[in-house]
Short mmCIF file of C-alpha atoms in Angstrom, two decimals:
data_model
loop_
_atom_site.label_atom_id
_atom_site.label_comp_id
_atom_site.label_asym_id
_atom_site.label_seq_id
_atom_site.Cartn_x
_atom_site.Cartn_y
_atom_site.Cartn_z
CA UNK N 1 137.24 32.38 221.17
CA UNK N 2 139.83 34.82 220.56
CA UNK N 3 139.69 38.25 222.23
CA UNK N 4 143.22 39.50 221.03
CA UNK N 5 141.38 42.37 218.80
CA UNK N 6 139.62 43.52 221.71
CA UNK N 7 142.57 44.50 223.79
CA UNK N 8 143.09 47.60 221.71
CA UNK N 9 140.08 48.44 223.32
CA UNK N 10 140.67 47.81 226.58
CA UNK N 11 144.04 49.35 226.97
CA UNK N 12 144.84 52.37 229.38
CA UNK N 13 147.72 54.55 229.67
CA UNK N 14 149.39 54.96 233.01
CA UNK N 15 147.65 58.32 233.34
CA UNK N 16 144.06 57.12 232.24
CA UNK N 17 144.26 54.39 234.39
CA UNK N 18 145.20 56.39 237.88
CA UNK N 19 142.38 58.58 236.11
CA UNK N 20 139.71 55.76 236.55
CA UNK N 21 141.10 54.99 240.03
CA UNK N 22 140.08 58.49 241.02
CA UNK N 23 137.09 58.67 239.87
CA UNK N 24 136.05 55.57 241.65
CA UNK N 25 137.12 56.71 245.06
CA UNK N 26 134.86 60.18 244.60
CA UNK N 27 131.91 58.42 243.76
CA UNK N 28 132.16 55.69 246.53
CA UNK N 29 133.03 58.63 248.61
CA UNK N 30 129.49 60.79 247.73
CA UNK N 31 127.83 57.13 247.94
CA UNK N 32 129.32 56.80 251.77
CA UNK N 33 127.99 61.23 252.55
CA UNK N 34 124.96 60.46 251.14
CA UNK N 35 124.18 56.62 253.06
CA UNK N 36 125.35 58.13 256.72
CA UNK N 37 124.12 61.83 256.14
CA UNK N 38 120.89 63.06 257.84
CA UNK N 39 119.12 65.33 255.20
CA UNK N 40 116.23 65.77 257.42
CA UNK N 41 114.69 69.56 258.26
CA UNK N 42 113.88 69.81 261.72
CA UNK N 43 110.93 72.31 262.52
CA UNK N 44 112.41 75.99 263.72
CA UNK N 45 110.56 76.58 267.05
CA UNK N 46 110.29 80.36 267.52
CA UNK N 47 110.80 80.95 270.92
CA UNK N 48 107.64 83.76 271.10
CA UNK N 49 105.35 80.41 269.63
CA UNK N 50 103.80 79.45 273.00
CA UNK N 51 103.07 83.12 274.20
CA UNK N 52 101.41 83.98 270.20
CA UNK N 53 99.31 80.51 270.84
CA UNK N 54 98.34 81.37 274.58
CA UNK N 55 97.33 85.06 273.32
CA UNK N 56 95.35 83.36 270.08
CA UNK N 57 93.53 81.08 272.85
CA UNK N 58 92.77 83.55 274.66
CA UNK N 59 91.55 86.19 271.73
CA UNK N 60 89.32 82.69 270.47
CA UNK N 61 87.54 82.43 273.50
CA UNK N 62 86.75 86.09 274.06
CA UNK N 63 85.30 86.10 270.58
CA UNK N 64 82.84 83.10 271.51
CA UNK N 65 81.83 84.79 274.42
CA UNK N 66 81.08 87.63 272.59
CA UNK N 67 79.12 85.74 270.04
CA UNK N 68 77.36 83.51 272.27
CA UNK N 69 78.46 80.89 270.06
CA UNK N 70 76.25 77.60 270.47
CA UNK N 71 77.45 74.38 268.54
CA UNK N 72 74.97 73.89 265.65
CA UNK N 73 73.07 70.35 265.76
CA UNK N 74 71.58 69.44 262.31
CA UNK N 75 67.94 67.59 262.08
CA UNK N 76 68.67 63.87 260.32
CA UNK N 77 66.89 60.52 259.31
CA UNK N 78 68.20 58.34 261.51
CA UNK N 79 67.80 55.63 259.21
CA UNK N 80 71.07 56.95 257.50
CA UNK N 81 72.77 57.71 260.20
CA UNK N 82 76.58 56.92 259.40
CA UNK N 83 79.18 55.25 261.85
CA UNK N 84 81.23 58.59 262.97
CA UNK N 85 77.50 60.14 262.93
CA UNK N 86 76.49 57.61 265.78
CA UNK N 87 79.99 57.41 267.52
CA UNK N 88 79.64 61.21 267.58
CA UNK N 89 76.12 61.20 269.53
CA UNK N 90 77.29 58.18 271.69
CA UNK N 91 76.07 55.28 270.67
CA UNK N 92 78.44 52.29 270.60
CA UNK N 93 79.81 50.18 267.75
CA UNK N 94 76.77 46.94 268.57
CA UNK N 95 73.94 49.68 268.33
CA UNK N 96 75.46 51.03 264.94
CA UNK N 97 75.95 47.57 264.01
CA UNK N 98 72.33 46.56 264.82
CA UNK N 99 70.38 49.56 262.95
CA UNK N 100 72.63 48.95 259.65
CA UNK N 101 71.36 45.43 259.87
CA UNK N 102 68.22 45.91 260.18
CA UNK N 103 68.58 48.53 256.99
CA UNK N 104 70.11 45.78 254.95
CA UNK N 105 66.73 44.18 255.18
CA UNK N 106 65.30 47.01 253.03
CA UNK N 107 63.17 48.22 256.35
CA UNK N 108 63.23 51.87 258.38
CA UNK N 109 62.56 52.94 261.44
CA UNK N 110 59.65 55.39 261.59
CA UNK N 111 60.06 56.81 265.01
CA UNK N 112 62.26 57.35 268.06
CA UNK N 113 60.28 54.33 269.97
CA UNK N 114 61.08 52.03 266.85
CA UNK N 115 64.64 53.31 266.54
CA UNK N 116 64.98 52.31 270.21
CA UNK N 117 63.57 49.12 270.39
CA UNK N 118 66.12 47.97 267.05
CA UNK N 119 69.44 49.53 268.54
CA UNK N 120 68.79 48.56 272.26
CA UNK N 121 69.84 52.43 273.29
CA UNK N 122 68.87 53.48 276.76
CA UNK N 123 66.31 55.96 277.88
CA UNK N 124 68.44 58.57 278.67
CA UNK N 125 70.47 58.56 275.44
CA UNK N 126 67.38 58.28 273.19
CA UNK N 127 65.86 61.21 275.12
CA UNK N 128 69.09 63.04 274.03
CA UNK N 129 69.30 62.42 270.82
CA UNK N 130 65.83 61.97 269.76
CA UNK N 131 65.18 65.69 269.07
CA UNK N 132 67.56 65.62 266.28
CA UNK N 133 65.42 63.24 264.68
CA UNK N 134 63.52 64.23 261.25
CA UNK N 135 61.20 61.70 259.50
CA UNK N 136 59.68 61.96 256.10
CA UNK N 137 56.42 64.31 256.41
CA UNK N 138 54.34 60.92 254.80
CA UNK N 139 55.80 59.14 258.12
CA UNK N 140 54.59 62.04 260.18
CA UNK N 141 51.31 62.19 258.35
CA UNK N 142 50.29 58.99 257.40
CA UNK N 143 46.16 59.99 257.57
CA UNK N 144 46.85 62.84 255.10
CA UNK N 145 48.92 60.80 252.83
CA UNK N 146 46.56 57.98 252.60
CA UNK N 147 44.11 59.95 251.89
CA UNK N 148 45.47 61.99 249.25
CA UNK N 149 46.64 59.03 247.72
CA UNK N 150 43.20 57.83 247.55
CA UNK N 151 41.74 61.16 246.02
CA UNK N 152 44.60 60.64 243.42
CA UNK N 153 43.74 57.23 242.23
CA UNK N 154 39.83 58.27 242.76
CA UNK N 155 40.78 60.82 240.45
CA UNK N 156 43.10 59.68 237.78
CA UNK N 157 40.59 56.31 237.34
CA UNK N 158 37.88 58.79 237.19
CA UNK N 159 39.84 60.34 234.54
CA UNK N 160 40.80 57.07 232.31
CA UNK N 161 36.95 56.16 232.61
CA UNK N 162 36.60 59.79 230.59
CA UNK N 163 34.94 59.16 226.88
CA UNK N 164 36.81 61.44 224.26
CA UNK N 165 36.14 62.21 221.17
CA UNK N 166 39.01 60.55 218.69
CA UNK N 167 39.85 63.07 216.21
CA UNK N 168 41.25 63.03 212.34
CA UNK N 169 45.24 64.07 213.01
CA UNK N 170 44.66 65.48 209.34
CA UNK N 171 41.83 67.68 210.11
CA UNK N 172 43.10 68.64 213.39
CA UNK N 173 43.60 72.49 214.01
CA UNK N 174 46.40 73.60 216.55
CA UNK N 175 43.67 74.43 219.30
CA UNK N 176 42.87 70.60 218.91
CA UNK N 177 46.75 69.68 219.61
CA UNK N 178 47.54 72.11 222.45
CA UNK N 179 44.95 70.14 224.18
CA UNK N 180 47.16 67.29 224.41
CA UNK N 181 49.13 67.49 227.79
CA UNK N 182 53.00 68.36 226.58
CA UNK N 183 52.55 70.04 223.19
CA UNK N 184 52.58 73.68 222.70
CA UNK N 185 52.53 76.28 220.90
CA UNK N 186 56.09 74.95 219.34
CA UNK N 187 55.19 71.67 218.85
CA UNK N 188 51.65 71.73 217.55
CA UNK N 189 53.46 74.27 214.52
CA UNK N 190 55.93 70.91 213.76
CA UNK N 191 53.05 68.56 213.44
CA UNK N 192 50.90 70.88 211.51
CA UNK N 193 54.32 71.59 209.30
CA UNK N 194 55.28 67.75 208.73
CA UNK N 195 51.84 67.47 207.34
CA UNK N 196 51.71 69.96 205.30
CA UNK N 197 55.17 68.56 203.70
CA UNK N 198 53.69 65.33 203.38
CA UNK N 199 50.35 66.08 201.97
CA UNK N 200 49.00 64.25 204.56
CA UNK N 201 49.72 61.72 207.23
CA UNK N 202 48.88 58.08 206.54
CA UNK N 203 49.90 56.46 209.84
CA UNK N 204 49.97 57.62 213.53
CA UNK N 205 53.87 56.04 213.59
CA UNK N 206 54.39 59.47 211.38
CA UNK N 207 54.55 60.99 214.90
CA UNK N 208 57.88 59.97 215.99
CA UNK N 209 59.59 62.22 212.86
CA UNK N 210 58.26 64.90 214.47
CA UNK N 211 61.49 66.25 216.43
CA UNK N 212 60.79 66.88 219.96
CA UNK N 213 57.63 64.81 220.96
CA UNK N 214 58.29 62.23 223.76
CA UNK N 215 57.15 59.00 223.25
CA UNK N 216 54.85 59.72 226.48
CA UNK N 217 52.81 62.51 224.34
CA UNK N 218 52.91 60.21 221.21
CA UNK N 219 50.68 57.51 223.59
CA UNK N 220 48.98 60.82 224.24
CA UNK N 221 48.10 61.82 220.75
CA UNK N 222 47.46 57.94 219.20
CA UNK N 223 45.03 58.13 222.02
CA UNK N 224 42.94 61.20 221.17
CA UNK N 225 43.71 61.14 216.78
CA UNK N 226 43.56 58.56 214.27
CA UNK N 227 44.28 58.95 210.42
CA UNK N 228 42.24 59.02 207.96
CA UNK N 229 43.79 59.00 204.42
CA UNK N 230 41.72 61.78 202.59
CA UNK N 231 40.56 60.57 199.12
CA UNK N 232 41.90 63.80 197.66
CA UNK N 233 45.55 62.35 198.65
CA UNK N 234 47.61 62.80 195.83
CA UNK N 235 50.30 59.27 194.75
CA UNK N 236 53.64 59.05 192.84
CA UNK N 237 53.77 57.24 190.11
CA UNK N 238 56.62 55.47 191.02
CA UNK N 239 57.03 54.19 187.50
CA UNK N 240 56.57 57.26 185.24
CA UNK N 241 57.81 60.16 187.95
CA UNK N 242 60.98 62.42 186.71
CA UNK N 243 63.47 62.85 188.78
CA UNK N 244 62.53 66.06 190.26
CA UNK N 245 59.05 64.67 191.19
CA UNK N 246 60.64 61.71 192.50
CA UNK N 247 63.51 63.91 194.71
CA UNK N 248 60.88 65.94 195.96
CA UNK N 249 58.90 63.15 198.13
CA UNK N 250 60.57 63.95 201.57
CA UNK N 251 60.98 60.07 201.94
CA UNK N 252 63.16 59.87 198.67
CA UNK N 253 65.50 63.08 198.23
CA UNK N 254 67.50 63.47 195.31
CA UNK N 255 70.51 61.00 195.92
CA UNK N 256 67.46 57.68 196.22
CA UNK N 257 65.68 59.03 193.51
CA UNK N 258 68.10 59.15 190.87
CA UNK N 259 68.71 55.34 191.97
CA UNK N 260 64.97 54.98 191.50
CA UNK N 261 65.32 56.36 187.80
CA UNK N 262 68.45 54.40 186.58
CA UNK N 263 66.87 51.10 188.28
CA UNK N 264 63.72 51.47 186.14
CA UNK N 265 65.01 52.30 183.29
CA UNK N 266 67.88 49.56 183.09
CA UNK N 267 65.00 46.84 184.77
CA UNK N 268 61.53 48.05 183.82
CA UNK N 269 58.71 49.05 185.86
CA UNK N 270 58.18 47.94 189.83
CA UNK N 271 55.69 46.04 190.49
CA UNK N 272 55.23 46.57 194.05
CA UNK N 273 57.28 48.41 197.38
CA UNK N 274 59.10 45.12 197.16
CA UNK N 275 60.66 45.36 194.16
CA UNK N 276 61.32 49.40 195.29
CA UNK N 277 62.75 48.24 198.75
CA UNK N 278 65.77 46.77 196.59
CA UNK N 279 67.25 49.29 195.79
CA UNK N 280 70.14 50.01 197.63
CA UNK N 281 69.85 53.12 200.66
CA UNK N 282 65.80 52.76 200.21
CA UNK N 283 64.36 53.31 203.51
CA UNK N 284 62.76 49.45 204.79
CA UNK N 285 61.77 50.23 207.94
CA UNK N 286 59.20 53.16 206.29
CA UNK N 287 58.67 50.72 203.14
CA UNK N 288 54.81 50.00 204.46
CA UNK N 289 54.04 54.85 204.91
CA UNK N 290 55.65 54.91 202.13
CA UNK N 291 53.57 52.89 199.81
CA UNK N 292 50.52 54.31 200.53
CA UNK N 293 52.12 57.53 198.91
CA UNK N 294 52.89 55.75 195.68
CA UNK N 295 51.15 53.86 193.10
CA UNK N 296 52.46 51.59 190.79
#
């Protein structure tokens, strides 16, 4: 290859070139100051340090004195007790070791005698530490627990055994629906309100519009109500509705229902909530409520 039109490039004059030379030797020079340099700060002793710290010592301890400070010791389950936690009260590393085993088995010790006899800790020790000790109050008071337990279940089977009276959700007041545990004042208002819009409910599933009802107080309510469709309930005819009648069903609005129109009147009449459920947007998973609003 020929180079010969790079060497316009690559030519110096005498005084660039002594230049370059120069400029080599300073920056070898900084590398060399900065390689064998020691940039490190070393720490400014006052000479007064020692006499402030002996004076600080001695200022602490006066204070405690004064105080009667007394270190603070902290009730714990010792089924969580960490690894500093049990360095810290002396036990060693094999009697950590032992009680974290023995938690890995999903089991807990329920008093100082059973926390002894899985860590191996002598007498003395578990005499020290033992007061520190706090079990759960069901440990502590397993006869009052048990029984209590056994009032509860007495109780709440007691309670499921209860005969009720199943009500008509559509002729249900709001004193009826308070009585359900979880619904106010608030919420009774919605349900009443949704019905109202609708005409009527047709179907206990109608429940989970309502905005703020759990699904634990909808169990709650299919338990107590059931529906019964009123024969005063007033249908859509899907097939002769205007547009306004049809944008008025809450389960339709106005964007559906003009869909509705120009489907009918380009394919004919439905038939049935099949044909309707073709129509692109239309609600499926409702398709079964809301054909017991329409007639065809």
């Amino acid at each position: 290859m020929n180079f010969t039109h790079l060497n316009k490039y690559l030519h110096f004059t005498k005084h660039q070139r002594i230049g370059i030379f120069i400029l080599f030797i300073i920056i070898i020079s900084l590398q060399l100051f900065y390689l064998f340099s020691d940039f490190s700060t070393s720490e400014t002793k006052s000479p007064n340090k020692e006499e402030w710290m002996a004076y600080q010592s001695d200022i602490d301890e006066q204070k405690s004195i004064k105080q009667n400070r007394k270190p603070v010791n902290y009730l714990f389950n010792p089924n969580f007790i960490s690894d500093y936690k049990g360095y810290k009260l002396g036990m060693s590393v094999e009697q950590i070791d032992r009680l974290i085993a023995f938690r890995k088995e999903n089991k807990y010790v329920n008093s100082a005698e059973e926390f002894q006899k899985v860590t191996g800790v002598s007498d003395s020790l578990l005499n020290k530490i033992s007061t520190l000790f706090k079990f759960p109050d069901w440990v502590q008071n397993k006869t009052r627990f048990q029984t209590e337990k056994t009032e509860y279940t007495a109780k709440s089977f007691s309670k499921k055994v209860e005969k009720f009276e199943v009500l008509d959700i559509n002729k249900a007041t709001q004193e009826d629906l308070i009585k359900i545990y979880g619904i106010g004042e608030g919420l009774s208002s919605r349900i009443l309100k949704q019905k109202e819009i609708l005409g009527c409910f047709v179907s206990m599933d109608q429940m989970q519009e309502v905005w703020g009802l759990s699904p634990e107080v909808i169990t709650e309510l299919k338990s107590h109500f059931k529906v019964v469709i009123p024969s005063t309930i007033k249908k859509i005819d899907v097939n002769n509705a205007s547009l306004k009648e049809l944008s008025q069903f809450p389960y339709f609005r106005y964007t559906l229902a003009k869909q509705i129109v120009t489907y009918r009147s380009m394919n004919g009449n439905f038939n049935n909530i099949e044909d309707l459920a073709k129509i692109k947007d239309f609600p499926v998973e409702k398709a079964k409520i809301i054909s017991l609003y329409l007639e065809f």
